[in-house]
Coordinates of C-alpha atoms in Angstrom, one line a residue:
M276 CA 13.8 30.5 30.6
K277 CA 16.2 32.0 28.1
K278 CA 18.7 29.4 29.0
M279 CA 16.2 26.6 28.4
F280 CA 15.3 28.0 24.9
A281 CA 19.0 28.3 24.1
T282 CA 19.5 24.7 25.1
I283 CA 16.6 23.6 22.9
A284 CA 17.9 25.6 20.0
F285 CA 21.4 24.1 20.4
I286 CA 19.9 20.6 20.5
A287 CA 17.8 21.2 17.3
A288 CA 20.8 22.7 15.5
T289 CA 23.0 19.7 16.5
L290 CA 20.4 17.2 15.3
S291 CA 20.1 19.1 12.0
M292 CA 23.9 19.1 11.5
S293 CA 24.1 15.4 12.4
A294 CA 21.7 14.5 9.5
Q295 CA 24.0 13.4 6.7
S296 CA 23.2 12.7 3.0
A297 CA 24.0 9.2 1.7
T298 CA 25.5 8.2 -1.6
E299 CA 23.3 5.1 -1.8
Y300 CA 19.9 3.9 -0.5
H301 CA 17.9 0.8 -0.6
N302 CA 14.7 0.1 -2.6
P303 CA 11.9 -0.4 -2.0
V304 CA 11.4 2.6 0.3
L305 CA 8.0 1.3 1.3
P306 CA 8.1 -2.5 1.2
G307 CA 5.2 -4.8 1.0
F308 CA 1.7 -3.9 -0.3
H309 CA 2.1 -0.2 -1.2
P310 CA 1.1 0.2 -4.8
D311 CA 0.3 3.2 -7.0
P312 CA 2.2 5.8 -5.0
S313 CA 1.7 9.5 -5.2
V314 CA 3.7 12.2 -3.5
V315 CA 3.6 15.9 -2.7
R316 CA 6.1 18.2 -1.0
V317 CA 4.9 20.9 1.4
G318 CA 7.9 22.9 2.7
D319 CA 10.4 20.5 4.1
D320 CA 7.8 17.7 4.4
Y321 CA 6.8 15.0 2.0
Y322 CA 3.5 13.1 2.0
E323 CA 2.8 9.9 0.2
V324 CA -0.3 7.9 -0.4
N325 CA -1.1 4.4 -1.8
S326 CA -4.1 2.5 -3.1
S327 CA -5.8 0.1 -0.7
F328 CA -8.4 -1.9 -2.7
Q329 CA -10.8 -3.8 -0.4
Y330 CA -9.1 -2.9 2.9
F331 CA -10.5 -0.5 5.5
P332 CA -9.4 2.1 6.4
G333 CA -8.3 3.2 3.0
V334 CA -5.4 5.1 1.4
P335 CA -2.6 4.9 3.9
I336 CA -0.7 8.2 4.2
Y337 CA 3.0 8.5 5.0
H338 CA 5.4 11.3 6.0
S339 CA 9.0 11.8 5.2
R340 CA 11.7 14.4 5.5
D341 CA 14.2 12.8 3.0
L342 CA 12.1 10.6 0.6
V343 CA 13.9 7.5 1.8
N344 CA 12.6 7.0 5.3
W345 CA 8.8 7.0 5.8
E346 CA 6.4 6.8 8.7
Q347 CA 2.7 6.1 8.5
I348 CA 0.7 9.0 10.0
G349 CA -2.8 7.9 9.3
N350 CA -5.2 6.9 6.6
V351 CA -7.2 9.2 4.4
L352 CA -10.5 7.3 4.3
T353 CA -11.3 6.4 7.9
R354 CA -15.2 6.6 8.0
K355 CA -17.6 4.2 6.4
S356 CA -19.4 7.1 4.7
Q357 CA -16.1 7.8 2.8
L358 CA -15.4 4.2 1.9
P359 CA -18.2 2.0 0.7
L360 CA -16.8 -1.5 -0.1
K361 CA -19.7 -3.7 -0.9
D362 CA -18.5 -7.0 -2.6
A363 CA -15.0 -5.6 -3.0
T364 CA -12.1 -8.0 -3.5
S365 CA -8.4 -7.6 -4.2
W366 CA -9.5 -6.7 -7.8
L367 CA -11.8 -3.9 -6.7
G368 CA -12.1 -1.0 -4.2
I369 CA -9.7 1.9 -4.0
Y370 CA -7.4 2.2 -7.0
A371 CA -4.6 4.7 -7.5
P372 CA -4.9 7.9 -5.5
T373 CA -3.1 11.3 -6.1
I374 CA -2.2 13.7 -3.3
R375 CA -1.8 17.4 -4.0
Y376 CA -1.6 20.6 -2.0
N377 CA -2.8 24.1 -2.8
N378 CA -3.3 27.3 -0.8
G379 CA -3.4 25.6 2.6
T380 CA -5.5 22.6 1.6
Y381 CA -4.6 19.0 0.9
Y382 CA -6.4 17.1 -1.9
M383 CA -6.7 13.4 -2.5
I384 CA -8.4 12.1 -5.6
T385 CA -9.0 8.5 -6.4
T386 CA -11.4 5.8 -7.8
N387 CA -13.6 3.5 -5.9
V388 CA -14.0 0.7 -8.4
G389 CA -17.4 -1.0 -7.9
N390 CA -18.7 1.5 -5.4
G391 CA -19.1 5.0 -6.9
G392 CA -16.2 5.8 -9.2
N393 CA -14.0 8.9 -9.0
F394 CA -14.1 11.2 -6.0
L395 CA -12.2 13.9 -4.2
V396 CA -11.6 14.6 -0.5
T397 CA -9.8 17.5 1.2
A398 CA -8.1 18.2 4.6
K399 CA -6.3 21.0 6.3
D400 CA -3.9 18.6 8.0
P401 CA -2.6 15.5 6.1
K402 CA -3.3 13.5 9.3
G403 CA -7.0 14.3 8.9
P404 CA -9.8 14.4 9.3
W405 CA -10.5 14.3 5.6
S406 CA -13.8 15.5 4.1
E407 CA -16.7 13.5 2.8
P408 CA -16.3 12.4 -0.8
M409 CA -17.1 14.8 -3.6
W410 CA -18.2 12.5 -6.4
L411 CA -16.9 13.5 -9.9
T412 CA -18.4 13.4 -13.3
Q413 CA -15.4 12.4 -15.4
Q414 CA -14.7 8.7 -14.9
G415 CA -11.8 6.4 -15.9
I416 CA -9.3 5.3 -13.3
D417 CA -6.3 6.9 -11.6
P418 CA -7.5 10.6 -11.6
S419 CA -5.0 13.3 -10.9
L420 CA -5.0 17.1 -10.3
L421 CA -2.9 20.1 -11.5
F422 CA -3.4 23.4 -9.8
E423 CA -2.5 26.4 -12.0
G424 CA -3.5 29.9 -10.8
D425 CA -7.3 29.8 -10.2
S426 CA -7.7 26.6 -12.3
C427 CA -7.8 23.1 -11.1
W428 CA -7.3 20.5 -13.9
M429 CA -8.3 16.9 -13.7
V430 CA -7.0 14.0 -15.8
S431 CA -8.0 10.4 -15.9
N432 CA -8.4 7.7 -18.6
P433 CA -12.1 7.0 -19.5
N434 CA -12.3 4.5 -22.4
G435 CA -8.5 4.2 -22.5
H436 CA -7.8 7.9 -23.5
I437 CA -6.0 10.3 -21.2
T438 CA -8.7 12.9 -20.8
L439 CA -8.7 16.4 -19.4
C440 CA -11.3 18.7 -17.8
R441 CA -11.4 21.5 -15.3
I442 CA -13.2 21.1 -12.0
D443 CA -14.1 23.2 -9.0
P444 CA -12.0 21.7 -6.2
A445 CA -14.3 23.0 -3.5
T446 CA -17.3 21.1 -4.8
G447 CA -16.0 18.6 -7.4
K448 CA -18.3 20.2 -10.1
Q449 CA -17.0 19.7 -13.6
L450 CA -16.5 23.1 -15.3
T451 CA -15.4 22.2 -18.8
P452 CA -16.2 19.3 -21.2
S453 CA -14.0 16.2 -21.0
R454 CA -11.4 16.2 -23.8
P455 CA -9.0 13.4 -24.8
I456 CA -5.4 14.8 -25.0
W457 CA -3.1 11.8 -25.4
D458 CA -3.4 8.0 -26.0
G459 CA 0.2 7.2 -24.9
A460 CA 3.2 6.0 -26.8
G461 CA 1.6 2.8 -28.0
G462 CA 1.6 0.5 -25.0
R463 CA -1.6 -1.1 -23.7
Y464 CA -3.6 0.3 -20.8
P465 CA -2.6 4.0 -20.8
E466 CA -3.3 5.0 -17.2
G467 CA -1.9 6.7 -14.1
P468 CA -1.7 10.2 -15.7
H469 CA 0.0 13.1 -13.9
L470 CA 0.3 16.7 -15.3
Y471 CA 3.2 19.0 -14.3
K472 CA 3.9 22.6 -15.5
K473 CA 7.7 23.2 -16.0
D474 CA 9.7 25.6 -18.2
G475 CA 6.7 26.7 -20.2
Y476 CA 5.6 23.1 -21.0
Y477 CA 2.8 20.9 -19.7
Y478 CA 4.4 17.5 -19.1
L479 CA 2.1 14.5 -19.1
L480 CA 3.5 11.4 -17.3
I481 CA 1.6 8.2 -17.7
S482 CA 1.9 4.4 -17.2
E483 CA 1.6 1.9 -20.0
G484 CA 1.9 -1.9 -20.5
G485 CA -0.3 -3.0 -17.7
T486 CA 0.8 -3.4 -14.1
E487 CA 2.8 -6.5 -14.7
L488 CA 6.1 -7.4 -16.3
A489 CA 5.8 -4.9 -19.1
H490 CA 4.8 -1.9 -17.0
H491 CA 6.6 1.3 -17.9
L492 CA 6.4 5.1 -17.7
T493 CA 6.1 7.3 -20.7
I494 CA 6.0 11.1 -21.0
A495 CA 4.8 13.7 -23.5
R496 CA 4.6 17.5 -23.5
S497 CA 2.9 20.5 -25.0
R498 CA 2.9 24.3 -24.7
N499 CA -0.9 24.1 -24.5
I500 CA -2.6 22.1 -21.8
Y501 CA -5.1 20.7 -24.4
G502 CA -2.3 19.7 -26.7
P503 CA -1.2 18.4 -29.1
Y504 CA 1.2 16.5 -27.0
E505 CA 4.6 15.5 -28.3
A506 CA 5.9 12.1 -27.1
N507 CA 9.4 11.9 -25.7
P508 CA 11.6 10.2 -28.5
A509 CA 13.3 8.3 -25.6
N510 CA 10.2 6.7 -24.2
P511 CA 9.8 4.7 -22.0
I512 CA 11.7 6.7 -19.4
L513 CA 11.3 4.0 -16.8
T514 CA 11.1 0.2 -17.1
N515 CA 13.0 -2.9 -16.1
C516 CA 11.4 -4.8 -19.0
N517 CA 14.4 -4.4 -21.2
H518 CA 17.9 -5.7 -21.8
K519 CA 19.4 -3.7 -18.8
G520 CA 16.7 -4.7 -16.4
E521 CA 15.8 -8.3 -17.5
S522 CA 18.0 -10.0 -14.9
K523 CA 16.9 -7.8 -11.9
Q524 CA 14.8 -9.1 -9.1
I525 CA 12.8 -5.9 -9.4
Q526 CA 10.2 -5.9 -12.2
G527 CA 7.0 -4.2 -13.2
C528 CA 8.3 -0.7 -12.8
G529 CA 5.7 1.9 -13.5
H530 CA 2.9 4.2 -12.2
G531 CA 5.1 7.1 -11.0
D532 CA 4.8 10.6 -9.7
F533 CA 7.5 13.3 -9.8
V534 CA 8.5 15.5 -6.9
Q535 CA 11.2 18.2 -6.6
D536 CA 13.1 18.2 -3.3
T537 CA 14.2 21.1 -1.1
N538 CA 17.5 21.2 -2.9
G539 CA 15.9 21.6 -6.3
N540 CA 16.6 18.0 -7.4
W541 CA 13.9 15.9 -9.0
W542 CA 12.8 12.4 -8.0
V543 CA 10.2 9.9 -9.1
I544 CA 8.4 7.6 -6.7
F545 CA 6.8 4.6 -8.4
L546 CA 5.6 1.1 -8.0
A547 CA 7.4 -2.2 -8.8
Y548 CA 7.6 -5.7 -7.4
R549 CA 10.3 -8.1 -6.3
N550 CA 10.3 -11.6 -7.6
Y551 CA 10.8 -14.6 -5.4
G552 CA 11.2 -18.3 -6.4
G553 CA 11.2 -17.5 -10.1
S554 CA 8.8 -15.0 -11.8
Y555 CA 6.4 -14.7 -8.8
H556 CA 5.7 -11.9 -6.5
H557 CA 3.6 -12.4 -3.3
L558 CA 4.4 -9.2 -1.3
G559 CA 2.5 -7.1 -3.8
R560 CA 3.5 -4.0 -5.7
E561 CA 5.8 -1.9 -3.5
T562 CA 6.9 1.8 -3.5
F563 CA 10.3 2.6 -5.0
L564 CA 12.4 5.8 -5.5
A565 CA 14.7 6.9 -8.2
P566 CA 16.6 10.2 -9.0
V567 CA 15.6 12.2 -12.0
S568 CA 17.7 14.5 -14.1
W569 CA 15.5 17.2 -15.6
P570 CA 17.5 20.2 -17.2
E571 CA 15.5 23.3 -18.1
G572 CA 13.5 22.8 -21.3
E573 CA 14.6 19.2 -21.8
W574 CA 13.1 15.8 -21.2
P575 CA 13.5 14.1 -17.8
T576 CA 15.8 11.1 -17.5
V577 CA 15.3 8.5 -14.7
Y578 CA 18.5 7.2 -13.0
G579 CA 20.6 7.9 -16.0
G580 CA 18.7 5.3 -18.0
E581 CA 20.0 2.5 -15.8
A582 CA 18.0 -0.4 -14.4
I583 CA 16.2 0.0 -11.1
D584 CA 17.8 -2.1 -8.4
T585 CA 17.6 -2.8 -4.7
I586 CA 20.7 -0.7 -4.0
M587 CA 20.5 2.7 -5.7
H588 CA 23.6 4.9 -6.2
A589 CA 22.5 8.5 -5.8
T590 CA 23.0 11.3 -3.3
T591 CA 20.0 11.6 -1.0
L592 CA 18.7 14.5 1.1
P593 CA 20.1 14.5 4.7
L594 CA 18.7 11.3 6.1
Q595 CA 16.2 11.6 8.9
P596 CA 15.1 8.1 10.0
M597 CA 11.5 7.7 11.1
A598 CA 10.0 5.4 13.7
K599 CA 10.2 1.7 12.6
P600 CA 7.0 -0.4 12.4
Q601 CA 6.0 -1.9 15.7
S602 CA 7.4 -5.4 16.2
Q603 CA 5.3 -6.5 19.2
Y604 CA 1.7 -5.8 20.2
I605 CA 0.8 -6.6 23.8
F606 CA -2.9 -6.2 23.6
S607 CA -3.3 -5.6 27.3
Q608 CA -1.4 -2.4 26.7
E609 CA -3.3 -1.4 23.6
K610 CA -6.6 0.6 23.6
A611 CA -7.2 0.9 19.9
F612 CA -5.8 -0.1 16.5
G613 CA -3.0 2.0 15.1
P614 CA -3.2 3.3 11.5
E615 CA -1.2 0.3 10.2
W616 CA -4.0 -2.2 11.0
I617 CA -6.5 -3.0 8.2
H618 CA -9.8 -4.9 7.9
L619 CA -11.3 -6.8 5.0
G620 CA -14.1 -4.5 4.1
Q621 CA -16.0 -2.3 6.5
P622 CA -15.6 -3.7 10.0
V623 CA -18.3 -4.3 12.6
E624 CA -16.8 -2.3 15.4
K625 CA -18.5 -4.2 18.2
D626 CA -16.7 -7.4 17.1
Y627 CA -13.3 -5.9 18.0
E628 CA -12.9 -5.3 21.8
F629 CA -9.9 -4.3 23.8
T630 CA -10.8 -5.8 27.2
G631 CA -7.8 -4.6 29.1
D632 CA -6.4 -8.1 29.1
A633 CA -6.6 -9.0 25.5
L634 CA -7.9 -8.2 22.0
R635 CA -11.2 -10.0 21.9
L636 CA -12.5 -10.9 18.5
H637 CA -16.1 -11.7 18.4
A638 CA -17.0 -14.2 15.7
S639 CA -18.8 -13.2 12.5
T640 CA -20.8 -15.8 10.6
T641 CA -19.1 -14.8 7.4
T642 CA -15.5 -15.9 6.8
H643 CA -12.6 -14.5 4.8
D644 CA -13.4 -17.0 2.1
T645 CA -16.1 -14.5 1.1
T646 CA -16.3 -10.8 0.0
E647 CA -18.5 -10.0 3.0
P648 CA -17.2 -8.1 6.0
N649 CA -15.9 -10.6 8.6
T650 CA -13.9 -10.5 11.8
W651 CA -10.4 -10.2 10.5
V652 CA -7.7 -7.6 11.3
G653 CA -4.2 -7.6 9.9
L654 CA -1.0 -6.0 8.8
R655 CA 0.9 -5.8 5.5
Q656 CA 3.8 -8.3 5.2
I657 CA 6.7 -5.9 4.7
S658 CA 9.6 -8.3 4.7
P659 CA 10.2 -11.5 2.7
V660 CA 11.9 -13.2 5.7
V661 CA 9.7 -12.8 8.7
S662 CA 8.0 -14.7 11.6
Y663 CA 4.6 -14.0 13.1
E664 CA 3.7 -15.4 16.5
T665 CA 0.5 -14.9 18.5
E666 CA -1.1 -16.3 21.7
I667 CA -4.8 -17.1 21.7
D668 CA -7.2 -18.2 24.4
C669 CA -10.1 -20.1 22.9
K670 CA -12.2 -20.8 26.0
G671 CA -15.1 -18.8 24.6
L672 CA -14.8 -19.9 21.0
G673 CA -18.0 -21.8 20.5
D674 CA -18.4 -23.2 17.0
A675 CA -16.3 -20.5 15.3
G676 CA -12.7 -20.8 14.1
A677 CA -10.0 -18.4 15.2
G678 CA -6.3 -18.0 14.4
L679 CA -3.6 -16.5 12.2
S680 CA -4.0 -16.0 8.4
V681 CA -1.6 -15.4 5.5
Y682 CA -4.0 -13.6 3.1
Q683 CA -3.7 -12.6 -0.5
I684 CA -7.3 -12.7 -1.7
N685 CA -10.6 -14.3 -0.5
D686 CA -9.9 -17.4 -2.5
G687 CA -6.2 -17.4 -2.0
H688 CA -5.0 -17.7 1.7
A689 CA -3.5 -20.1 4.3
D690 CA -4.8 -20.2 7.8
L691 CA -3.8 -21.7 11.2
V692 CA -7.3 -22.3 12.6
V693 CA -8.2 -23.3 16.1
T694 CA -11.5 -25.0 16.7
R695 CA -13.2 -26.3 19.8
T696 CA -16.0 -28.7 20.6
A697 CA -17.3 -30.0 23.9
S698 CA -14.8 -32.9 23.8
A699 CA -11.7 -31.6 21.9
I700 CA -9.6 -28.6 20.9
K701 CA -7.5 -28.8 17.7
A702 CA -5.3 -26.6 15.5
Q703 CA -5.6 -27.1 11.8
L704 CA -3.8 -25.8 8.7
R705 CA -6.3 -24.9 6.0
I706 CA -5.2 -23.7 2.6
K707 CA -7.7 -22.1 0.3
L708 CA -6.4 -21.8 -3.3
K709 CA -8.6 -21.0 -6.2
S710 CA -8.3 -23.6 -9.0
I711 CA -5.4 -25.3 -7.4
D712 CA -6.1 -29.0 -6.8
Y713 CA -2.8 -30.7 -7.2
I714 CA -1.6 -30.4 -3.6
A715 CA -2.6 -33.5 -1.8
G716 CA -5.4 -33.9 -4.4
S717 CA -7.6 -31.3 -2.6
K718 CA -8.4 -27.6 -2.7
L719 CA -8.5 -27.6 1.1
I720 CA -5.6 -28.9 3.0
T721 CA -6.4 -30.1 6.5
N722 CA -3.4 -31.0 8.6
S723 CA -4.4 -30.9 12.3
K724 CA -3.2 -31.5 15.8
A725 CA -5.2 -32.2 19.0
L726 CA -4.5 -29.8 21.8
K727 CA -4.7 -30.1 25.6
S728 CA -5.1 -26.5 26.6
S729 CA -7.4 -23.6 25.6
K730 CA -4.3 -21.3 25.6
I731 CA -2.5 -21.8 22.4
Q732 CA 0.4 -20.3 20.5
L733 CA 0.5 -20.0 16.7
R734 CA 3.5 -19.2 14.5
I735 CA 4.0 -18.6 10.8
T736 CA 7.5 -18.2 9.4
T737 CA 8.8 -17.6 5.9
D738 CA 12.2 -17.6 4.2
S739 CA 10.8 -15.7 1.1
N740 CA 10.1 -19.0 -0.7
T741 CA 8.1 -21.0 1.8
Y742 CA 5.5 -20.4 4.5
N743 CA 5.8 -22.7 7.5
F744 CA 3.1 -23.2 10.1
F745 CA 3.5 -24.3 13.7
V746 CA 1.3 -24.7 16.9
K747 CA 2.2 -25.1 20.6
D748 CA 0.1 -25.4 23.7
G749 CA 1.2 -25.2 27.3
S750 CA 4.9 -25.7 27.8
G751 CA 5.2 -28.2 24.9
Q752 CA 7.3 -27.9 21.8
W753 CA 6.4 -26.3 18.5
S754 CA 4.6 -28.8 16.3
P755 CA 4.8 -28.2 12.5
L756 CA 1.4 -28.4 10.7
G757 CA 2.7 -28.0 7.2
S758 CA 4.2 -25.6 4.7
L759 CA 3.2 -23.8 1.5
N760 CA 5.3 -22.4 -1.4
C761 CA 5.0 -18.6 -1.4
S762 CA 4.4 -18.6 -5.2
L763 CA 1.0 -20.2 -4.6
L764 CA 0.0 -16.9 -2.8
S765 CA 1.6 -14.8 -5.5
T766 CA -0.3 -12.4 -7.8
E767 CA 0.5 -14.6 -10.7
V768 CA -1.2 -17.6 -9.1
A769 CA -3.8 -16.3 -6.6
G770 CA -4.7 -13.1 -8.5
G771 CA -5.7 -9.7 -7.3
F772 CA -3.9 -6.3 -7.2
T773 CA -2.7 -6.5 -3.6
G774 CA 0.0 -8.3 -1.6
V775 CA 0.1 -10.7 1.3
T776 CA -1.3 -9.4 4.6
V777 CA -1.2 -11.4 7.9
G778 CA -4.3 -11.3 10.1
L779 CA -5.9 -12.4 13.3
F780 CA -9.4 -13.7 12.8
C781 CA -12.4 -15.3 14.5
N782 CA -15.3 -16.2 12.1
G783 CA -17.6 -18.9 10.9
G784 CA -20.2 -21.0 12.7
S785 CA -23.2 -19.4 14.3
G786 CA -21.3 -16.2 15.2
A787 CA -21.8 -16.7 19.0
G788 CA -18.2 -17.2 20.1
Y789 CA -15.1 -15.2 20.6
A790 CA -11.3 -15.5 20.9
D791 CA -8.9 -13.6 23.1
F792 CA -5.5 -12.7 21.5
T793 CA -3.0 -11.6 24.1
R794 CA -0.1 -10.6 21.8
L795 CA 1.3 -10.5 18.2
T796 CA 5.1 -10.6 17.8
I797 CA 6.6 -9.8 14.4
E798 CA 10.3 -10.5 13.6
N799 CA 11.3 -8.9 10.3
K800 CA 14.8 -10.2 9.2

């Protein structure tokens, strides 16, 4: 027994010694739709959360040991009682969350826009389960917490003012009146506030400029938590909307959260987006990382004042890679959805069935053209160059449509749809684009192909600028059904606050049919 423990200890020590720091790393550290990041360190572990808007479950939570490599360990909001999403679109739902830890308890505070406002949940384990919501009195968006002794301070931005109050974290009850403490450094939409106590100062980090091209981070400080707050003369401390950053692919840098690593070094984790095909971004706002220099008693400086780039030159913690996202789902081997899978609104559980041979999606009458819950389940697109391929058996389809969807918002998506009648089966490319009618003179594109078999393969590929759509049945060749410029599913064109997700669906018609999906293969390049 002693020999076995010695061997385990030796292996652990060897693995620890083999972890090496790097002098550069790649941004984003969480690619694809991962906006509004917040981070907390507990011992040697880092936990990160993101906003999730209309998707269920809500607020994905990730774990890291080095701030560069992340693995999703769950979602904070996993029960319908925690996450009402009535009529939520990519403009509504769960906005920016903040994660904090104090005396053995994890706290997540956020806003459900359109369905209740600000609330707080708690857990003893970041993997969950998390508590039922404690609804809060002070509103505004992007709430955050600072624990100081026996006090729990809350900041948010009602009426565009960064506003402070003290709450009871065990109940959510507000204990002091709401008091405005700072209006920012002059940019529009002061939001995303975080308070930190360091070197006798309260530092207040906020986002300004709106979450688009002019997004940036500013900071102020005061000896008194109620202020007055002195703005940093060097604001903004983070932006690519300047001379240094104007030519970078990365833009819209803002909404950040500081964290101090186990070596005592400071970092900021923040959102930005990558442009493709011009000034368009379709993958959404992603999570980025930058080093921070923060000498005692002085203002923090992000990345030496240099522009944020895809390759960052900084010494990391010893790198400890996490498990990579799954690249193939054989549904005969799956018994449940992993934490990476998301639904549009609250799902109807009985419509998603793992039969032992396939993932059977039972048709909903509502479709993903609407804001109503419908039978759709998908994944975030995390690479600009990727292919998705699925197999579907439509023998029980009825009058519904089933297939593979590239989705940005309910009125901005492109679908490979399989339909069936008594006499024919066909695959069709349908493109739903709000207010876009210059493509083939129609808002709905309907390229189609007749099929000979009920067992069909669908494929969507993209080279970062164009989505291409293909269908195949039996042992035949792949047949192209059309293409779509990625910019037409970008935030700039389609709208919303999210990024592209790719989903399997079965919906429309009378709701009596079903489709069996046997696999989904994803090749990120």
